[in-house]
PDB file of C-alpha atoms in Angstrom:
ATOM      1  CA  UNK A  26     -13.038  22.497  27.488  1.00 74.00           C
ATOM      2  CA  UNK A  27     -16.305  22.827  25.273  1.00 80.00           C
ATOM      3  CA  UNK A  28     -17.440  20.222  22.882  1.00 81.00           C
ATOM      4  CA  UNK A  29     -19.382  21.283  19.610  1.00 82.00           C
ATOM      5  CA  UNK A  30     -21.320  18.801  17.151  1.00 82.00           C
ATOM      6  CA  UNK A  31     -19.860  18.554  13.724  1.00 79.00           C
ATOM      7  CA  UNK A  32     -22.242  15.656  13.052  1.00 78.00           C
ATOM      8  CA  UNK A  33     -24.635  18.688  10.851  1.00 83.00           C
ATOM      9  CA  UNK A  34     -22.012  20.483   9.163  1.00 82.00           C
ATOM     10  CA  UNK A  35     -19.827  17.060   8.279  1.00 79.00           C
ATOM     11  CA  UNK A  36     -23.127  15.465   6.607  1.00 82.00           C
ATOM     12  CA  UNK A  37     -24.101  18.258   4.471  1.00 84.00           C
ATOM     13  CA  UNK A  38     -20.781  19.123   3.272  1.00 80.00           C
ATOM     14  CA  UNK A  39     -20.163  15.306   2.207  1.00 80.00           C
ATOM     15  CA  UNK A  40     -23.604  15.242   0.166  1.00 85.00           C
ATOM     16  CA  UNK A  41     -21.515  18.377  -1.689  1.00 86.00           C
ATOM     17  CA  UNK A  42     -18.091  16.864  -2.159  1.00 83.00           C
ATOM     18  CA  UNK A  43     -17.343  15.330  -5.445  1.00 86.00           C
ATOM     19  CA  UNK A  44     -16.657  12.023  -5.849  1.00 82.00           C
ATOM     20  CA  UNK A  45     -12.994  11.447  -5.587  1.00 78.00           C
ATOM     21  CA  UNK A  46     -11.826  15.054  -3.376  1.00 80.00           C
ATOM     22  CA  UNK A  47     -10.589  14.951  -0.410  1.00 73.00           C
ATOM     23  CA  UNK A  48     -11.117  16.899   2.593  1.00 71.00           C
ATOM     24  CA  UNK A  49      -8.674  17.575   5.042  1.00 75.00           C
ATOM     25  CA  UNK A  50      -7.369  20.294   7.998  1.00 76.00           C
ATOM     26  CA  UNK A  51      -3.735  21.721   7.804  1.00 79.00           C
ATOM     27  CA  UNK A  52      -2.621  19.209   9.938  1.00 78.00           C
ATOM     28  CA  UNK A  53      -3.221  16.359   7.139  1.00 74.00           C
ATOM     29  CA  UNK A  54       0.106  15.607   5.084  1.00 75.00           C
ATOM     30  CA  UNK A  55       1.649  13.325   3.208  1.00 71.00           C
ATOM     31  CA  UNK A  56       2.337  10.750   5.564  1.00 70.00           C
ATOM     32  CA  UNK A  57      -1.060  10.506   6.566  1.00 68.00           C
ATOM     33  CA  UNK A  58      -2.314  10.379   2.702  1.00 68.00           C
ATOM     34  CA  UNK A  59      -0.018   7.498   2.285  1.00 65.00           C
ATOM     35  CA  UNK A  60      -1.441   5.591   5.221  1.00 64.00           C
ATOM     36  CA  UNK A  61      -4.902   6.283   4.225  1.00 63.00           C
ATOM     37  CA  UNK A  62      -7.176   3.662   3.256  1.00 62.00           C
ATOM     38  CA  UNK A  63      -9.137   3.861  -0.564  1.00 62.00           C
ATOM     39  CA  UNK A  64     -11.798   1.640   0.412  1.00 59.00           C
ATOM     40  CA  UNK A  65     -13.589  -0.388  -2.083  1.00 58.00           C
ATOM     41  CA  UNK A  66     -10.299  -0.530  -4.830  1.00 64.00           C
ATOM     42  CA  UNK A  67      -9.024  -3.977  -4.920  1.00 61.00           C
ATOM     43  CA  UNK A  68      -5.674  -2.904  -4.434  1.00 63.00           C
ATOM     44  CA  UNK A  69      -5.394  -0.694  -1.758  1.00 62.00           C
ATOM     45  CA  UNK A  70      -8.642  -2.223   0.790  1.00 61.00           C
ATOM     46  CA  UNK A  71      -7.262  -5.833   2.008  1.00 58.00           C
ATOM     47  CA  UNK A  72     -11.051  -6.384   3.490  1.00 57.00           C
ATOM     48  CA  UNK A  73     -12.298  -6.734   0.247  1.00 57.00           C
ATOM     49  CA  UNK A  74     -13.787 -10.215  -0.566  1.00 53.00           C
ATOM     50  CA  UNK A  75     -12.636 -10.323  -3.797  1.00 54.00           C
ATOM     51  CA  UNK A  76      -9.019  -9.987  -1.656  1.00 50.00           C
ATOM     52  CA  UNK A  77      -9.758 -12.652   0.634  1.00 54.00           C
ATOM     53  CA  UNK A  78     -10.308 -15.238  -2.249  1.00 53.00           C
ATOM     54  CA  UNK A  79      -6.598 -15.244  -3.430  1.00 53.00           C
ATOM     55  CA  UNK A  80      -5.864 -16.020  -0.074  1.00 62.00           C
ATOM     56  CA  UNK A  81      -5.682 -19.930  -0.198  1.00 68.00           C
ATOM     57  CA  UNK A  82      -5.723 -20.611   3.546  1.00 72.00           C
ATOM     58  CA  UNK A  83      -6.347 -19.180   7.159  1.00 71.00           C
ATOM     59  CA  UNK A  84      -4.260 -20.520   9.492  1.00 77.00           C
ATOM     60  CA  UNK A  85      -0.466 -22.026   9.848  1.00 82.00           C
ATOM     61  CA  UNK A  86      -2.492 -25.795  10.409  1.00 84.00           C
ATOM     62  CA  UNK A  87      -4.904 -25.592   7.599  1.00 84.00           C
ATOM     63  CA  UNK A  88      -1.238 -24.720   5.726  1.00 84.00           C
ATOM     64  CA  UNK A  89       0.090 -27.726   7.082  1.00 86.00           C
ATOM     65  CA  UNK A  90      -2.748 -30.218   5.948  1.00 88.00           C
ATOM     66  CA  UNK A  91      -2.840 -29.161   2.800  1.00 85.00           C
ATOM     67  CA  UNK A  92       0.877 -29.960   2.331  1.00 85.00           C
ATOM     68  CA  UNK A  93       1.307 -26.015   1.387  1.00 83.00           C
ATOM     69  CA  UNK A  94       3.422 -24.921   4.533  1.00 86.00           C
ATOM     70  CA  UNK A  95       6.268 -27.960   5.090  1.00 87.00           C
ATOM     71  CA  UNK A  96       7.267 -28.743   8.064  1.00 86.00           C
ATOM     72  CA  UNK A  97      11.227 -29.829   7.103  1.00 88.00           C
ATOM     73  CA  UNK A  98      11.738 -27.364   4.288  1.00 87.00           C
ATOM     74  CA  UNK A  99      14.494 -27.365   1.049  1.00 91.00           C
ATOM     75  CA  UNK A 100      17.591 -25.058   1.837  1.00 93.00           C
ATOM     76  CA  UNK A 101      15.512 -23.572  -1.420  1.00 92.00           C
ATOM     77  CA  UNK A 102      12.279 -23.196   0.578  1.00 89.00           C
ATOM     78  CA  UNK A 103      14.192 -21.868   4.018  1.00 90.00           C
ATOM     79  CA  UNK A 104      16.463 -19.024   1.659  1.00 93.00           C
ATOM     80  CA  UNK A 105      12.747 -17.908   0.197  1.00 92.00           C
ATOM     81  CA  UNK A 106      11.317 -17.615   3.105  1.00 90.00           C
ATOM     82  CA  UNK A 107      14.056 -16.252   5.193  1.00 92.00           C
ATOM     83  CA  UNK A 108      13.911 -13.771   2.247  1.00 94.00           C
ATOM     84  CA  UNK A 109      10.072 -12.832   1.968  1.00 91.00           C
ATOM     85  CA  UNK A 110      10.417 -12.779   6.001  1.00 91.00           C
ATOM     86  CA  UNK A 111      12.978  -9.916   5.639  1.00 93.00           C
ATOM     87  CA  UNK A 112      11.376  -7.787   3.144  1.00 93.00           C
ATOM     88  CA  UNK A 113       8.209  -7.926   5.552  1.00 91.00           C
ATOM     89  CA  UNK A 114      10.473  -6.700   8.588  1.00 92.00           C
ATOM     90  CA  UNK A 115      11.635  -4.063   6.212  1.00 93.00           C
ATOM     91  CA  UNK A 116       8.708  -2.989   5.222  1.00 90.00           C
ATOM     92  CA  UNK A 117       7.047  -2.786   8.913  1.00 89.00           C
ATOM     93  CA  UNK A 118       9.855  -0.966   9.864  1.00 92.00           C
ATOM     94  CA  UNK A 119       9.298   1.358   7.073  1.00 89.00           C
ATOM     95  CA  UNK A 120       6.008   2.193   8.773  1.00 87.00           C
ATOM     96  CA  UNK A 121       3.920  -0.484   7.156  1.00 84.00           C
ATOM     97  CA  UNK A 122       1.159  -2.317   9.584  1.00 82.00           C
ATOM     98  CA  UNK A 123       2.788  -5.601  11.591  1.00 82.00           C
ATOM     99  CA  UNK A 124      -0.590  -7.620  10.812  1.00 79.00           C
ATOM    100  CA  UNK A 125      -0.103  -7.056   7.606  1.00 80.00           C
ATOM    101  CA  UNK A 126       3.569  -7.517   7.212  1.00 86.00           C
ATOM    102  CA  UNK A 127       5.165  -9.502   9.441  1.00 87.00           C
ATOM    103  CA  UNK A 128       2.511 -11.899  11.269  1.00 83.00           C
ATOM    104  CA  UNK A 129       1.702 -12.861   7.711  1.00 83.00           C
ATOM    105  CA  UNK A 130       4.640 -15.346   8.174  1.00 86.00           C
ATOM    106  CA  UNK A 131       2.552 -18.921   8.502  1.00 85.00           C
ATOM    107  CA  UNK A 132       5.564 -20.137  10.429  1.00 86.00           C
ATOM    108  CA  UNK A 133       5.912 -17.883  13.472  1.00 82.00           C
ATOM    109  CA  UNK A 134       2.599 -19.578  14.700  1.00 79.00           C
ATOM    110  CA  UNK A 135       5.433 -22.818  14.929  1.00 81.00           C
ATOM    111  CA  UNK A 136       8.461 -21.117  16.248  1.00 78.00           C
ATOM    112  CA  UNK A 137       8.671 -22.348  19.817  1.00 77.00           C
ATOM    113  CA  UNK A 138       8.886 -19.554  21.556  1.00 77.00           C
ATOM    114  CA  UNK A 139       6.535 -17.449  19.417  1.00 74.00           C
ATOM    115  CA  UNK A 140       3.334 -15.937  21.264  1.00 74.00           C
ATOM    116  CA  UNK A 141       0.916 -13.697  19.912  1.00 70.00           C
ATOM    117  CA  UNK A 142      -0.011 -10.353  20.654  1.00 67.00           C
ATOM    118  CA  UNK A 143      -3.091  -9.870  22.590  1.00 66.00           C
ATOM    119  CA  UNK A 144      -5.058  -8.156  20.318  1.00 59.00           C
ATOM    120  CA  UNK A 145      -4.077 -10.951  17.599  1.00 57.00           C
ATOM    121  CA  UNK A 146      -5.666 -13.924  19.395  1.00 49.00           C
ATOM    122  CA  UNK A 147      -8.673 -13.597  17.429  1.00 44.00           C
ATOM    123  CA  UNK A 148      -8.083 -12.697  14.549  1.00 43.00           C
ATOM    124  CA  UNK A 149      -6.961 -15.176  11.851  1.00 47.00           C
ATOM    125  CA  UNK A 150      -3.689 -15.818   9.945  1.00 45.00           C
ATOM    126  CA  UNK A 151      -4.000 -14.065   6.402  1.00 45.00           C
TER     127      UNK A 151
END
């Protein structure tokens, strides 16, 4: 096996790419398009600051003290969430990230037998 720097070609080739193309290899399809990241639009980079702001808290406790998340929820509250909880299982099994579907549920944090993944621990709720 023999290993070759890119690093040259890769940097002058970007400083010739219009803004907005794309390079890619034949390998590169659809899929992967999809699951790319646009990074600095609003709506596709969740990293964004101006994302993290309409996020009103970090954590299921913060939730709690700030009477957001309740602890002995409506039948109302429990079909809502039981719904949004479904659409997020639906749409991590449609290939969607976990983190960003279904751990976004403030109340698995409070499900007894709940326990994060390892690679979770420090990272906060959304």
């Amino acid at each position: 096996v023999s290993t070759q720097s890119t690093g040259g070609a890769f940097q002058s080739s970007a400083l010739s790419l219009p803004i907005g193309h794309l390079v890619k290899d034949e390998h590169f399809g659809l899929f992967e398009a999809m699951s790319a990241i646009e990074l600095m639009d609003p709506k596709m980079d969740a990293g964004m600051l101006c994302n993290k702001e309409l996020c009103q808290v970090s954590s299921a406790e913060e939730a709690i003290e700030r009477g957001i998340l309740p602890l002995s929820p409506s039948n109302t509250d429990v079909v809502g969430v039981s719904d949004e909880l479904l659409a997020c299982i639906c749409t991590w099994l449609d290939g969607h990230s976990l983190a960003q579907t279904v751990l976004t549920c403030l109340y698995l944090p409070l499900y007894p037998g709940y326990r994060a993944p390892s690679w979770w621990v420090s990272v906060p709720l959304p």
